[in-house]
mmCIF file of C-alpha atoms and ligand atoms in Angstrom:
data_model
loop_
_atom_site.group_PDB
_atom_site.id
_atom_site.type_symbol
_atom_site.label_atom_id
_atom_site.label_comp_id
_atom_site.label_asym_id
_atom_site.label_seq_id
_atom_site.Cartn_x
_atom_site.Cartn_y
_atom_site.Cartn_z
ATOM 1 C CA MET A 1 -45.993 124.498 32.182
ATOM 2 C CA HIS A 2 -46.776 123.734 28.524
ATOM 3 C CA ASN A 3 -49.757 125.665 27.105
ATOM 4 C CA HIS A 4 -49.659 128.247 29.831
ATOM 5 C CA PRO A 5 -49.757 131.785 28.470
ATOM 6 C CA ILE A 6 -46.597 133.920 28.476
ATOM 7 C CA LEU A 7 -46.444 137.695 28.762
ATOM 8 C CA VAL A 8 -43.500 139.561 27.197
ATOM 9 C CA LEU A 9 -42.807 143.105 28.360
ATOM 10 C CA GLY A 10 -41.957 145.354 25.395
ATOM 11 C CA GLY A 11 -43.581 146.249 22.100
ATOM 12 C CA GLY A 12 -40.751 145.601 19.612
ATOM 13 C CA GLN A 13 -39.946 143.091 16.914
ATOM 14 C CA LEU A 14 -38.286 140.561 19.234
ATOM 15 C CA GLY A 15 -41.510 139.945 21.176
ATOM 16 C CA LEU A 16 -43.444 139.756 17.930
ATOM 17 C CA MET A 17 -41.079 137.079 16.576
ATOM 18 C CA MET A 18 -41.410 135.176 19.880
ATOM 19 C CA ALA A 19 -45.192 135.244 19.418
ATOM 20 C CA GLU A 20 -44.821 133.980 15.859
ATOM 21 C CA ALA A 21 -42.614 131.096 17.047
ATOM 22 C CA ALA A 22 -45.059 130.292 19.851
ATOM 23 C CA ILE A 23 -47.825 129.555 17.338
ATOM 24 C CA HIS A 24 -45.941 126.386 16.319
ATOM 25 C CA LEU A 25 -45.724 125.247 19.920
ATOM 26 C CA GLY A 26 -49.356 125.896 20.803
ATOM 27 C CA VAL A 27 -48.283 128.482 23.353
ATOM 28 C CA VAL A 28 -50.003 131.848 23.798
ATOM 29 C CA VAL A 29 -47.611 134.803 23.878
ATOM 30 C CA ASP A 30 -48.960 138.312 24.433
ATOM 31 C CA ARG A 31 -46.991 141.529 24.704
ATOM 32 C CA LEU A 32 -47.298 144.502 27.002
ATOM 33 C CA ASP A 33 -46.263 147.896 25.648
ATOM 34 C CA THR A 34 -44.533 149.310 28.718
ATOM 35 C CA ALA A 35 -44.723 152.854 27.311
ATOM 36 C CA ASN A 36 -48.472 152.964 27.964
ATOM 37 C CA ASP A 37 -49.292 149.724 29.820
ATOM 38 C CA LYS A 38 -51.459 148.525 26.908
ATOM 39 C CA LEU A 39 -51.665 144.893 25.921
ATOM 40 C CA MET A 40 -50.655 144.262 22.309
ATOM 41 C CA PRO A 41 -52.054 141.460 20.191
ATOM 42 C CA GLY A 42 -49.779 138.469 20.233
ATOM 43 C CA THR A 43 -51.137 135.037 19.529
ATOM 44 C CA SER A 44 -54.235 135.241 21.699
ATOM 45 C CA ASN A 45 -55.697 138.383 20.131
ATOM 46 C CA LEU A 46 -57.740 138.927 23.272
ATOM 47 C CA ARG A 47 -58.637 142.312 24.604
ATOM 48 C CA VAL A 48 -57.774 142.078 28.272
ATOM 49 C CA ASP A 49 -57.196 144.382 31.203
ATOM 50 C CA THR A 50 -53.740 145.271 32.259
ATOM 51 C CA THR A 51 -54.271 145.387 35.980
ATOM 52 C CA LEU A 52 -51.531 143.713 37.982
ATOM 53 C CA ASP A 53 -53.876 141.114 39.473
ATOM 54 C CA PHE A 54 -55.357 140.189 36.116
ATOM 55 C CA LEU A 55 -51.973 139.759 34.421
ATOM 56 C CA VAL A 56 -50.478 137.720 37.240
ATOM 57 C CA ASP A 57 -53.549 135.528 37.242
ATOM 58 C CA ARG A 58 -53.651 135.048 33.456
ATOM 59 C CA TYR A 59 -49.963 134.542 32.579
ATOM 60 C CA ALA A 60 -47.948 131.614 33.941
ATOM 61 C CA VAL A 61 -44.685 133.173 32.838
ATOM 62 C CA ILE A 62 -43.816 136.856 32.566
ATOM 63 C CA THR A 63 -40.601 137.925 30.852
ATOM 64 C CA ALA A 64 -39.323 140.798 28.656
ATOM 65 C CA GLU A 65 -37.790 141.335 25.255
ATOM 66 C CA MET A 66 -35.517 144.136 26.495
ATOM 67 C CA GLU A 67 -33.251 144.407 29.494
ATOM 68 C CA HIS A 68 -33.863 148.058 30.412
ATOM 69 C CA LEU A 69 -37.309 148.077 31.922
ATOM 70 C CA PRO A 70 -39.160 151.255 32.882
ATOM 71 C CA ASP A 71 -39.595 152.113 36.532
ATOM 72 C CA SER A 72 -43.416 152.035 36.386
ATOM 73 C CA GLY A 73 -45.908 150.812 38.961
ATOM 74 C CA LEU A 74 -47.191 148.003 36.749
ATOM 75 C CA VAL A 75 -43.759 146.794 35.621
ATOM 76 C CA ASN A 76 -42.389 146.899 39.161
ATOM 77 C CA GLY A 77 -45.433 144.968 40.380
ATOM 78 C CA LEU A 78 -44.933 142.318 37.692
ATOM 79 C CA ARG A 79 -41.231 142.032 38.571
ATOM 80 C CA LEU A 80 -42.174 141.337 42.195
ATOM 81 C CA SER A 81 -44.739 138.680 41.273
ATOM 82 C CA GLU A 82 -44.027 134.957 41.331
ATOM 83 C CA ARG A 83 -44.652 134.822 37.556
ATOM 84 C CA TRP A 84 -41.569 136.909 36.765
ATOM 85 C CA MET A 85 -38.833 134.711 35.247
ATOM 86 C CA ASN A 86 -35.103 135.226 35.651
ATOM 87 C CA GLY A 87 -35.393 137.869 38.357
ATOM 88 C CA SER A 88 -31.697 137.889 39.299
ATOM 89 C CA ALA A 89 -30.552 138.070 35.662
ATOM 90 C CA PHE A 90 -32.862 141.060 35.089
ATOM 91 C CA ASP A 91 -31.556 142.655 38.305
ATOM 92 C CA ILE A 92 -27.865 142.180 37.508
ATOM 93 C CA LEU A 93 -27.155 142.045 33.761
ATOM 94 C CA PRO A 94 -28.659 145.379 32.597
ATOM 95 C CA GLY A 95 -26.028 147.258 34.633
ATOM 96 C CA ARG A 96 -22.750 146.991 32.700
ATOM 97 C CA ASN A 97 -20.753 147.371 35.913
ATOM 98 C CA GLN A 98 -22.810 144.702 37.717
ATOM 99 C CA GLN A 99 -22.592 142.420 34.682
ATOM 100 C CA LYS A 100 -18.809 142.756 34.511
ATOM 101 C CA ARG A 101 -18.479 142.290 38.272
ATOM 102 C CA LEU A 102 -20.396 139.010 37.941
ATOM 103 C CA LEU A 103 -18.163 137.863 35.057
ATOM 104 C CA ASP A 104 -15.048 138.682 37.099
ATOM 105 C CA GLU A 105 -16.463 136.866 40.123
ATOM 106 C CA ILE A 106 -17.074 133.625 38.202
ATOM 107 C CA GLY A 107 -13.823 133.900 36.245
ATOM 108 C CA VAL A 108 -15.262 134.582 32.775
ATOM 109 C CA HIS A 109 -12.782 136.600 30.742
ATOM 110 C CA ASN A 110 -14.125 140.052 29.718
ATOM 111 C CA ALA A 111 -12.603 143.353 28.559
ATOM 112 C CA PRO A 112 -10.636 144.826 31.516
ATOM 113 C CA TRP A 113 -12.559 147.729 33.030
ATOM 114 C CA LYS A 114 -12.891 150.294 35.787
ATOM 115 C CA MET A 115 -15.748 152.290 37.251
ATOM 116 C CA LEU A 116 -15.547 156.038 36.538
ATOM 117 C CA HIS A 117 -16.975 157.770 39.605
ATOM 118 C CA ALA A 118 -15.636 161.210 38.651
ATOM 119 C CA GLN A 119 -13.775 162.849 35.766
ATOM 120 C CA ASP A 120 -10.524 162.574 37.756
ATOM 121 C CA ASP A 121 -10.761 158.768 37.495
ATOM 122 C CA MET A 122 -9.958 159.034 33.768
ATOM 123 C CA LEU A 123 -6.265 159.418 34.550
ATOM 124 C CA SER A 124 -5.959 156.277 36.621
ATOM 125 C CA ALA A 125 -8.154 154.435 34.097
ATOM 126 C CA HIS A 126 -5.681 155.338 31.326
ATOM 127 C CA ASP A 127 -2.772 154.325 33.571
ATOM 128 C CA SER A 128 -4.195 150.881 34.216
ATOM 129 C CA LEU A 129 -6.121 150.151 30.983
ATOM 130 C CA GLY A 130 -4.204 151.941 28.236
ATOM 131 C CA GLU A 131 -4.021 155.078 26.118
ATOM 132 C CA THR A 132 -7.321 154.469 24.339
ATOM 133 C CA LEU A 133 -10.452 153.633 26.295
ATOM 134 C CA VAL A 134 -14.031 152.778 25.405
ATOM 135 C CA VAL A 135 -16.201 154.664 27.901
ATOM 136 C CA LYS A 136 -19.733 153.317 28.269
ATOM 137 C CA THR A 137 -22.797 154.279 30.277
ATOM 138 C CA THR A 138 -23.615 151.652 32.886
ATOM 139 C CA ARG A 139 -27.246 151.594 31.710
ATOM 140 C CA GLY A 140 -29.247 152.227 28.598
ATOM 141 C CA GLY A 141 -26.589 152.205 25.860
ATOM 142 C CA TYR A 142 -27.116 150.004 22.834
ATOM 143 C CA ASP A 143 -26.136 149.974 19.145
ATOM 144 C CA GLY A 144 -23.133 152.151 19.989
ATOM 145 C CA LYS A 145 -25.217 154.777 21.847
ATOM 146 C CA GLY A 146 -23.850 155.984 25.188
ATOM 147 C CA GLN A 147 -20.285 155.108 24.141
ATOM 148 C CA TRP A 148 -17.169 157.179 23.566
ATOM 149 C CA VAL A 149 -13.763 156.071 22.316
ATOM 150 C CA VAL A 150 -11.288 158.401 24.034
ATOM 151 C CA SER A 151 -7.561 158.957 24.005
ATOM 152 C CA ARG A 152 -5.776 160.383 27.031
ATOM 153 C CA GLY A 153 -6.869 163.987 27.717
ATOM 154 C CA ASP A 154 -9.514 163.861 25.002
ATOM 155 C CA ASP A 155 -12.627 163.242 27.082
ATOM 156 C CA GLN A 156 -14.465 166.555 26.492
ATOM 157 C CA ASP A 157 -17.306 164.833 24.561
ATOM 158 C CA ILE A 158 -18.375 162.920 27.670
ATOM 159 C CA PRO A 159 -21.009 164.936 29.578
ATOM 160 C CA ALA A 160 -19.728 165.773 33.070
ATOM 161 C CA SER A 161 -23.089 164.728 34.542
ATOM 162 C CA ALA A 162 -22.573 161.163 33.262
ATOM 163 C CA PHE A 163 -19.662 160.406 35.618
ATOM 164 C CA GLY A 164 -20.759 158.079 38.384
ATOM 165 C CA GLU A 165 -22.698 156.039 35.850
ATOM 166 C CA LEU A 166 -19.859 155.239 33.470
ATOM 167 C CA ILE A 167 -17.313 152.503 33.050
ATOM 168 C CA ALA A 168 -14.044 152.650 31.131
ATOM 169 C CA GLU A 169 -13.014 149.565 29.193
ATOM 170 C CA GLN A 170 -9.717 148.760 27.627
ATOM 171 C CA LYS A 171 -9.957 149.215 23.847
ATOM 172 C CA VAL A 172 -9.513 145.645 22.761
ATOM 173 C CA SER A 173 -7.609 144.802 19.544
ATOM 174 C CA PHE A 174 -9.699 141.907 18.402
ATOM 175 C CA SER A 175 -9.305 139.846 15.246
ATOM 176 C CA ARG A 176 -13.074 139.536 14.941
ATOM 177 C CA GLU A 177 -16.344 139.591 16.875
ATOM 178 C CA VAL A 178 -18.358 136.449 17.432
ATOM 179 C CA SER A 179 -21.422 135.605 19.465
ATOM 180 C CA LEU A 180 -22.854 132.510 21.028
ATOM 181 C CA VAL A 181 -26.601 132.167 21.375
ATOM 182 C CA GLY A 182 -27.771 129.373 23.624
ATOM 183 C CA ALA A 183 -30.600 128.311 25.884
ATOM 184 C CA ARG A 184 -31.035 126.679 29.264
ATOM 185 C CA SER A 185 -34.143 124.841 30.408
ATOM 186 C CA GLU A 186 -35.576 124.852 33.907
ATOM 187 C CA ASP A 187 -33.950 121.451 34.593
ATOM 188 C CA GLY A 188 -30.530 122.707 33.475
ATOM 189 C CA GLN A 189 -30.434 121.255 29.947
ATOM 190 C CA THR A 190 -28.527 123.504 27.521
ATOM 191 C CA LEU A 191 -28.484 123.884 23.748
ATOM 192 C CA PHE A 192 -26.151 126.125 21.746
ATOM 193 C CA TYR A 193 -26.097 127.333 18.169
ATOM 194 C CA PRO A 194 -22.815 127.442 16.283
ATOM 195 C CA LEU A 195 -20.892 130.678 16.896
ATOM 196 C CA ALA A 196 -21.793 133.501 14.525
ATOM 197 C CA GLU A 197 -19.267 136.011 13.193
ATOM 198 C CA ASN A 198 -20.563 139.562 13.497
ATOM 199 C CA HIS A 199 -19.671 142.802 11.760
ATOM 200 C CA HIS A 200 -20.542 146.193 13.195
ATOM 201 C CA HIS A 201 -20.395 149.658 11.716
ATOM 202 C CA ASN A 202 -20.690 152.672 14.036
ATOM 203 C CA GLY A 203 -21.618 150.307 16.857
ATOM 204 C CA ILE A 204 -24.563 148.756 14.953
ATOM 205 C CA LEU A 205 -24.599 145.113 13.860
ATOM 206 C CA ARG A 206 -24.626 145.051 10.038
ATOM 207 C CA PHE A 207 -24.293 141.357 9.258
ATOM 208 C CA SER A 208 -23.722 137.944 10.816
ATOM 209 C CA ILE A 209 -22.325 134.803 9.243
ATOM 210 C CA ALA A 210 -23.066 131.474 10.878
ATOM 211 C CA PRO A 211 -21.198 129.263 11.468
ATOM 212 C CA ALA A 212 -18.497 131.786 12.312
ATOM 213 C CA MET A 213 -15.827 130.014 10.305
ATOM 214 C CA GLY A 214 -17.472 131.161 7.094
ATOM 215 C CA VAL A 215 -19.267 128.870 4.778
ATOM 216 C CA GLY A 216 -16.475 127.589 2.550
ATOM 217 C CA LYS A 217 -14.258 126.759 5.516
ATOM 218 C CA LEU A 218 -16.476 123.881 6.538
ATOM 219 C CA GLY A 219 -14.253 121.295 4.860
ATOM 220 C CA ASP A 220 -10.936 122.613 6.150
ATOM 221 C CA SER A 221 -9.728 120.396 8.995
ATOM 222 C CA ALA A 222 -7.329 122.862 10.714
ATOM 223 C CA ASN A 223 -9.964 125.575 10.771
ATOM 224 C CA PHE A 224 -12.518 123.060 11.865
ATOM 225 C CA ALA A 225 -10.363 122.149 14.898
ATOM 226 C CA ASN A 226 -9.866 125.843 15.785
ATOM 227 C CA LEU A 227 -13.527 126.586 15.517
ATOM 228 C CA ALA A 228 -14.426 123.484 17.542
ATOM 229 C CA ASN A 229 -12.113 124.715 20.342
ATOM 230 C CA LEU A 230 -13.603 128.181 20.234
ATOM 231 C CA GLN A 231 -17.118 126.738 20.254
ATOM 232 C CA SER A 232 -16.490 124.567 23.312
ATOM 233 C CA GLU A 233 -14.773 127.443 25.122
ATOM 234 C CA ALA A 234 -17.767 129.706 24.388
ATOM 235 C CA GLU A 235 -20.227 127.033 25.526
ATOM 236 C CA ARG A 236 -18.274 126.520 28.748
ATOM 237 C CA MET A 237 -18.386 130.286 29.454
ATOM 238 C CA LEU A 238 -22.088 130.737 28.720
ATOM 239 C CA THR A 239 -23.027 127.601 30.672
ATOM 240 C CA LYS A 240 -21.176 129.014 33.684
ATOM 241 C CA ILE A 241 -23.063 132.320 33.398
ATOM 242 C CA MET A 242 -26.518 130.788 32.895
ATOM 243 C CA THR A 243 -25.980 128.288 35.707
ATOM 244 C CA LYS A 244 -24.804 130.979 38.122
ATOM 245 C CA LEU A 245 -27.976 132.986 37.398
ATOM 246 C CA ASN A 246 -30.191 129.887 37.317
ATOM 247 C CA TYR A 247 -31.321 131.300 33.991
ATOM 248 C CA VAL A 248 -34.134 129.848 31.880
ATOM 249 C CA GLY A 249 -34.467 130.845 28.215
ATOM 250 C CA VAL A 250 -32.191 132.090 25.453
ATOM 251 C CA MET A 251 -29.170 134.199 26.295
ATOM 252 C CA ALA A 252 -26.634 135.723 23.898
ATOM 253 C CA MET A 253 -22.948 136.258 24.641
ATOM 254 C CA GLU A 254 -21.114 138.719 22.393
ATOM 255 C CA CYS A 255 -17.348 138.216 22.387
ATOM 256 C CA PHE A 256 -14.132 139.574 20.977
ATOM 257 C CA GLU A 257 -11.735 136.993 19.592
ATOM 258 C CA VAL A 258 -8.222 137.912 20.667
ATOM 259 C CA ASP A 259 -5.321 135.612 19.730
ATOM 260 C CA GLY A 260 -7.674 132.677 19.356
ATOM 261 C CA GLU A 261 -9.280 133.252 22.779
ATOM 262 C CA LEU A 262 -12.635 134.710 23.713
ATOM 263 C CA MET A 263 -13.293 137.799 25.793
ATOM 264 C CA VAL A 264 -16.909 138.679 26.607
ATOM 265 C CA ASN A 265 -18.055 142.086 25.374
ATOM 266 C CA GLU A 266 -21.606 141.881 26.658
ATOM 267 C CA LEU A 267 -24.499 139.606 27.479
ATOM 268 C CA ALA A 268 -28.106 139.894 26.354
ATOM 269 C CA LEU A 269 -30.667 138.094 28.476
ATOM 270 C CA ARG A 270 -32.967 137.389 25.565
ATOM 271 C CA VAL A 271 -33.008 136.488 21.899
ATOM 272 C CA HIS A 272 -30.460 138.545 19.996
ATOM 273 C CA ASN A 273 -30.005 140.114 16.562
ATOM 274 C CA SER A 274 -26.901 137.966 15.944
ATOM 275 C CA GLY A 275 -29.139 134.885 16.340
ATOM 276 C CA HIS A 276 -31.713 135.921 13.712
ATOM 277 C CA TRP A 277 -29.905 133.709 11.168
ATOM 278 C CA SER A 278 -31.404 130.711 13.027
ATOM 279 C CA GLN A 279 -34.873 131.556 11.631
ATOM 280 C CA THR A 280 -33.852 129.932 8.350
ATOM 281 C CA GLY A 281 -30.464 128.369 9.207
ATOM 282 C CA SER A 282 -31.715 125.987 11.886
ATOM 283 C CA CYS A 283 -34.629 123.632 12.302
ATOM 284 C CA VAL A 284 -35.345 125.472 15.544
ATOM 285 C CA SER A 285 -35.077 129.269 15.616
ATOM 286 C CA GLN A 286 -33.823 131.151 18.672
ATOM 287 C CA PHE A 287 -37.385 132.439 19.187
ATOM 288 C CA ASN A 288 -38.786 128.928 19.146
ATOM 289 C CA LEU A 289 -36.043 127.788 21.533
ATOM 290 C CA HIS A 290 -36.738 130.665 23.936
ATOM 291 C CA ILE A 291 -40.445 129.836 24.069
ATOM 292 C CA ARG A 292 -39.627 126.135 24.520
ATOM 293 C CA ALA A 293 -37.418 126.930 27.508
ATOM 294 C CA LEU A 294 -40.002 129.266 29.059
ATOM 295 C CA SER A 295 -42.891 126.870 28.601
ATOM 296 C CA GLY A 296 -41.119 123.607 29.405
ATOM 297 C CA VAL A 297 -41.217 122.129 25.883
ATOM 298 C CA ARG A 298 -38.206 119.856 25.384
ATOM 299 C CA PHE A 299 -35.310 121.020 23.214
ATOM 300 C CA PRO A 300 -34.635 119.202 19.939
ATOM 301 C CA GLN A 301 -32.060 116.437 20.336
ATOM 302 C CA GLU A 302 -29.846 117.099 17.360
ATOM 303 C CA PRO A 303 -30.843 120.315 15.654
ATOM 304 C CA VAL A 304 -29.718 120.683 12.046
ATOM 305 C CA TYR A 305 -27.939 123.861 10.942
ATOM 306 C CA GLN A 306 -27.224 125.317 7.520
ATOM 307 C CA PRO A 307 -24.752 128.086 6.768
ATOM 308 C CA THR A 308 -26.533 131.446 6.717
ATOM 309 C CA LEU A 309 -25.772 135.074 6.027
ATOM 310 C CA MET A 310 -28.002 137.575 7.838
ATOM 311 C CA ILE A 311 -27.848 141.205 6.829
ATOM 312 C CA ASN A 312 -29.563 143.954 8.780
ATOM 313 C CA LEU A 313 -31.663 146.588 7.029
ATOM 314 C CA ILE A 314 -30.680 149.874 8.656
ATOM 315 C CA GLY A 315 -32.482 153.171 8.011
ATOM 316 C CA CYS A 316 -33.308 152.193 4.402
ATOM 317 C CA GLU A 317 -36.412 152.268 2.205
ATOM 318 C CA TYR A 318 -38.571 149.149 2.001
ATOM 319 C CA HIS A 319 -38.365 147.350 -1.343
ATOM 320 C CA PRO A 320 -41.434 145.189 -2.149
ATOM 321 C CA ARG A 321 -39.418 142.901 -4.458
ATOM 322 C CA TRP A 322 -37.306 141.645 -1.519
ATOM 323 C CA HIS A 323 -40.154 139.242 -0.861
ATOM 324 C CA GLN A 324 -40.083 137.930 -4.436
ATOM 325 C CA ILE A 325 -36.645 136.329 -4.541
ATOM 326 C CA ASP A 326 -36.632 132.575 -4.012
ATOM 327 C CA GLY A 327 -34.671 131.527 -0.956
ATOM 328 C CA VAL A 328 -34.104 135.101 0.245
ATOM 329 C CA HIS A 329 -36.024 135.590 3.462
ATOM 330 C CA CYS A 330 -36.911 139.157 4.316
ATOM 331 C CA TYR A 331 -38.245 140.168 7.732
ATOM 332 C CA TRP A 332 -39.562 143.732 7.735
ATOM 333 C CA TYR A 333 -40.549 145.085 11.149
ATOM 334 C CA GLY A 334 -43.059 147.730 9.986
ATOM 335 C CA LYS A 335 -41.383 150.428 12.073
ATOM 336 C CA GLU A 336 -41.197 154.109 11.208
ATOM 337 C CA ARG A 337 -38.142 154.818 9.058
ATOM 338 C CA ARG A 338 -35.308 156.697 10.772
ATOM 339 C CA ALA A 339 -31.604 156.962 10.013
ATOM 340 C CA HIS A 340 -29.517 154.271 11.792
ATOM 341 C CA ARG A 341 -32.652 152.421 12.927
ATOM 342 C CA LYS A 342 -32.957 148.623 12.563
ATOM 343 C CA LEU A 343 -35.950 148.234 10.258
ATOM 344 C CA GLY A 344 -35.619 144.610 9.205
ATOM 345 C CA HIS A 345 -33.218 141.854 8.240
ATOM 346 C CA ILE A 346 -32.652 139.404 5.410
ATOM 347 C CA ASN A 347 -31.509 135.795 5.745
ATOM 348 C CA MET A 348 -29.795 133.830 2.994
ATOM 349 C CA THR A 349 -29.300 130.162 3.780
ATOM 350 C CA GLY A 350 -27.558 127.601 1.581
ATOM 351 C CA SER A 351 -25.710 124.337 1.866
ATOM 352 C CA THR A 352 -22.679 125.846 0.108
ATOM 353 C CA SER A 353 -21.155 129.304 -0.227
ATOM 354 C CA PHE A 354 -22.087 129.173 -3.919
ATOM 355 C CA GLU A 355 -25.768 128.863 -3.034
ATOM 356 C CA ILE A 356 -25.545 131.860 -0.716
ATOM 357 C CA GLN A 357 -23.661 133.802 -3.388
ATOM 358 C CA GLN A 358 -26.439 133.091 -5.920
ATOM 359 C CA LYS A 359 -29.106 134.393 -3.547
ATOM 360 C CA ALA A 360 -27.011 137.451 -2.752
ATOM 361 C CA ASP A 361 -26.529 138.146 -6.487
ATOM 362 C CA ALA A 362 -30.301 138.220 -6.940
ATOM 363 C CA LEU A 363 -30.747 140.502 -3.932
ATOM 364 C CA ARG A 364 -27.914 142.942 -4.681
ATOM 365 C CA PRO A 365 -29.693 145.144 -7.288
ATOM 366 C CA LEU A 366 -32.561 145.691 -4.829
ATOM 367 C CA LEU A 367 -30.331 147.226 -2.142
ATOM 368 C CA ASP A 368 -29.067 150.796 -1.798
ATOM 369 C CA ALA A 369 -25.341 151.496 -2.176
ATOM 370 C CA GLU A 370 -24.625 151.254 1.558
ATOM 371 C CA HIS A 371 -26.315 147.866 1.927
ATOM 372 C CA GLN A 372 -24.685 146.650 -1.285
ATOM 373 C CA SER A 373 -21.297 147.431 0.183
ATOM 374 C CA MET A 374 -22.181 145.509 3.386
ATOM 375 C CA LEU A 375 -23.339 142.567 1.296
ATOM 376 C CA ASP A 376 -20.128 142.646 -0.750
ATOM 377 C CA LYS A 377 -18.058 142.746 2.426
ATOM 378 C CA ALA A 378 -19.910 139.725 3.797
ATOM 379 C CA LEU A 379 -19.539 137.773 0.545
ATOM 380 C CA ALA A 380 -15.835 138.586 0.320
ATOM 381 C CA LEU A 381 -15.441 137.143 3.810
ATOM 382 C CA ILE A 382 -17.441 134.019 3.011
ATOM 383 C CA ASN A 383 -15.486 133.442 -0.195
ATOM 384 C CA SER A 384 -12.101 134.108 1.404
ATOM 385 C CA HIS A 385 -12.454 131.081 3.633
HETATM 386 P P1 LIG B 401 -21.535 147.313 22.599
HETATM 387 O O1 LIG B 401 -22.703 148.246 22.525
HETATM 388 O O2 LIG B 401 -20.857 147.278 23.911
HETATM 389 O O3 LIG B 401 -21.869 145.954 22.074
HETATM 390 O O4 LIG B 401 -20.458 147.882 21.549
HETATM 391 C C1 LIG B 401 -20.748 148.033 20.174
HETATM 392 C C2 LIG B 401 -19.484 147.752 19.380
HETATM 393 O O5 LIG B 401 -18.439 148.665 19.763
HETATM 394 C C3 LIG B 401 -18.885 146.364 19.642
HETATM 395 O O6 LIG B 401 -19.530 145.386 18.912
HETATM 396 C C4 LIG B 401 -17.441 146.611 19.216
HETATM 397 O O7 LIG B 401 -17.341 146.607 17.797
HETATM 398 C C5 LIG B 401 -17.178 148.006 19.736
HETATM 399 N N1 LIG B 401 -16.609 147.922 21.112
HETATM 400 C C6 LIG B 401 -17.307 147.929 22.269
HETATM 401 N N2 LIG B 401 -16.488 147.803 23.341
HETATM 402 C C7 LIG B 401 -15.232 147.718 22.859
HETATM 403 C C8 LIG B 401 -13.940 147.556 23.458
HETATM 404 N N3 LIG B 401 -13.776 147.489 24.783
HETATM 405 N N4 LIG B 401 -12.870 147.476 22.627
HETATM 406 C C9 LIG B 401 -13.003 147.561 21.284
HETATM 407 N N5 LIG B 401 -14.194 147.721 20.658
HETATM 408 C C10 LIG B 401 -15.306 147.799 21.418
#
């Protein structure tokens, strides 16, 4: 399969970063903007048609950078073609209810839940799941959108028309959120990054620290044993999921840590924001790994990792001096600025927490107050370990 062109459905930053990674592997990755069925320059820079026959003929592998695909003639045609990768994962995982049903079926622990067919189901959901629920749309919600945290009798913010396409989840009291990003090749080989610890604000990921134990904790043997247990548990869970779906590529598993055990929050069948740290913290980034899996390039045998702090740039102004600081890696997506929108991210990698602290100190004056407070929170966590 190596050298065969890949088509990614979607016009966002994830596909663009896949194309960038593909350059190093000699693989052509183009992108299709599903909003208007126009091909976007990837690594081939060719102007080509976007008829179904042409695309299926030109691309050996067709995948997507997003799970919620539009119901258009071209996209549906591509999904039915033999080039479409991971068909059952794309059929099942985008529906929260179907995803959770699959996890239950294969015995992977996830937040207890119930389908809400009608408003009346709220009562029985509270009875079985608890006084506070997290209600989520079965499709389309992300970054905290399409979600309501409700106490008993306090569900008036949920539009009545949404019932039938909602689930209620138990509100989990977690000690922290972690995610595992890993990949599976066509012949079943797997590779996992160390768990990352993730911090959200208003449902949006603000920063990730990898490895999840925090940087300074690396030398502490008791913590090392705990983290090693958590890591193998997470790998066992994600292997089970990817194997069940016969999945090829990178998948991300977001989890709650509850009393030292993992509970899946949700799965992303693609590269994931909580894996962006790997662009500088690993010798093989998640984008590179995804393209390797899709084009049959072997995984590295013993990838090297370095502790990394990734902070997301949300709704803020671009600062040209971000690109001037040594060892601070800024990725700016060139998107239109809007409040609460992910506009870029910054990676700080170092072999010690002190090195990361130094980079963060240089970056701090170039951030607005909100991002400074996120950075301080992340550093406090790193230094507390
Ligand atoms: P999601 O879009 O499902 O990833 O949710 C965004 C964030 O909301 C998560 O990262 C959690 O911080 C929080 N959250 C989602 N579901 C639950 C839950 N069942 N219990 C507690 N917090 C939740």
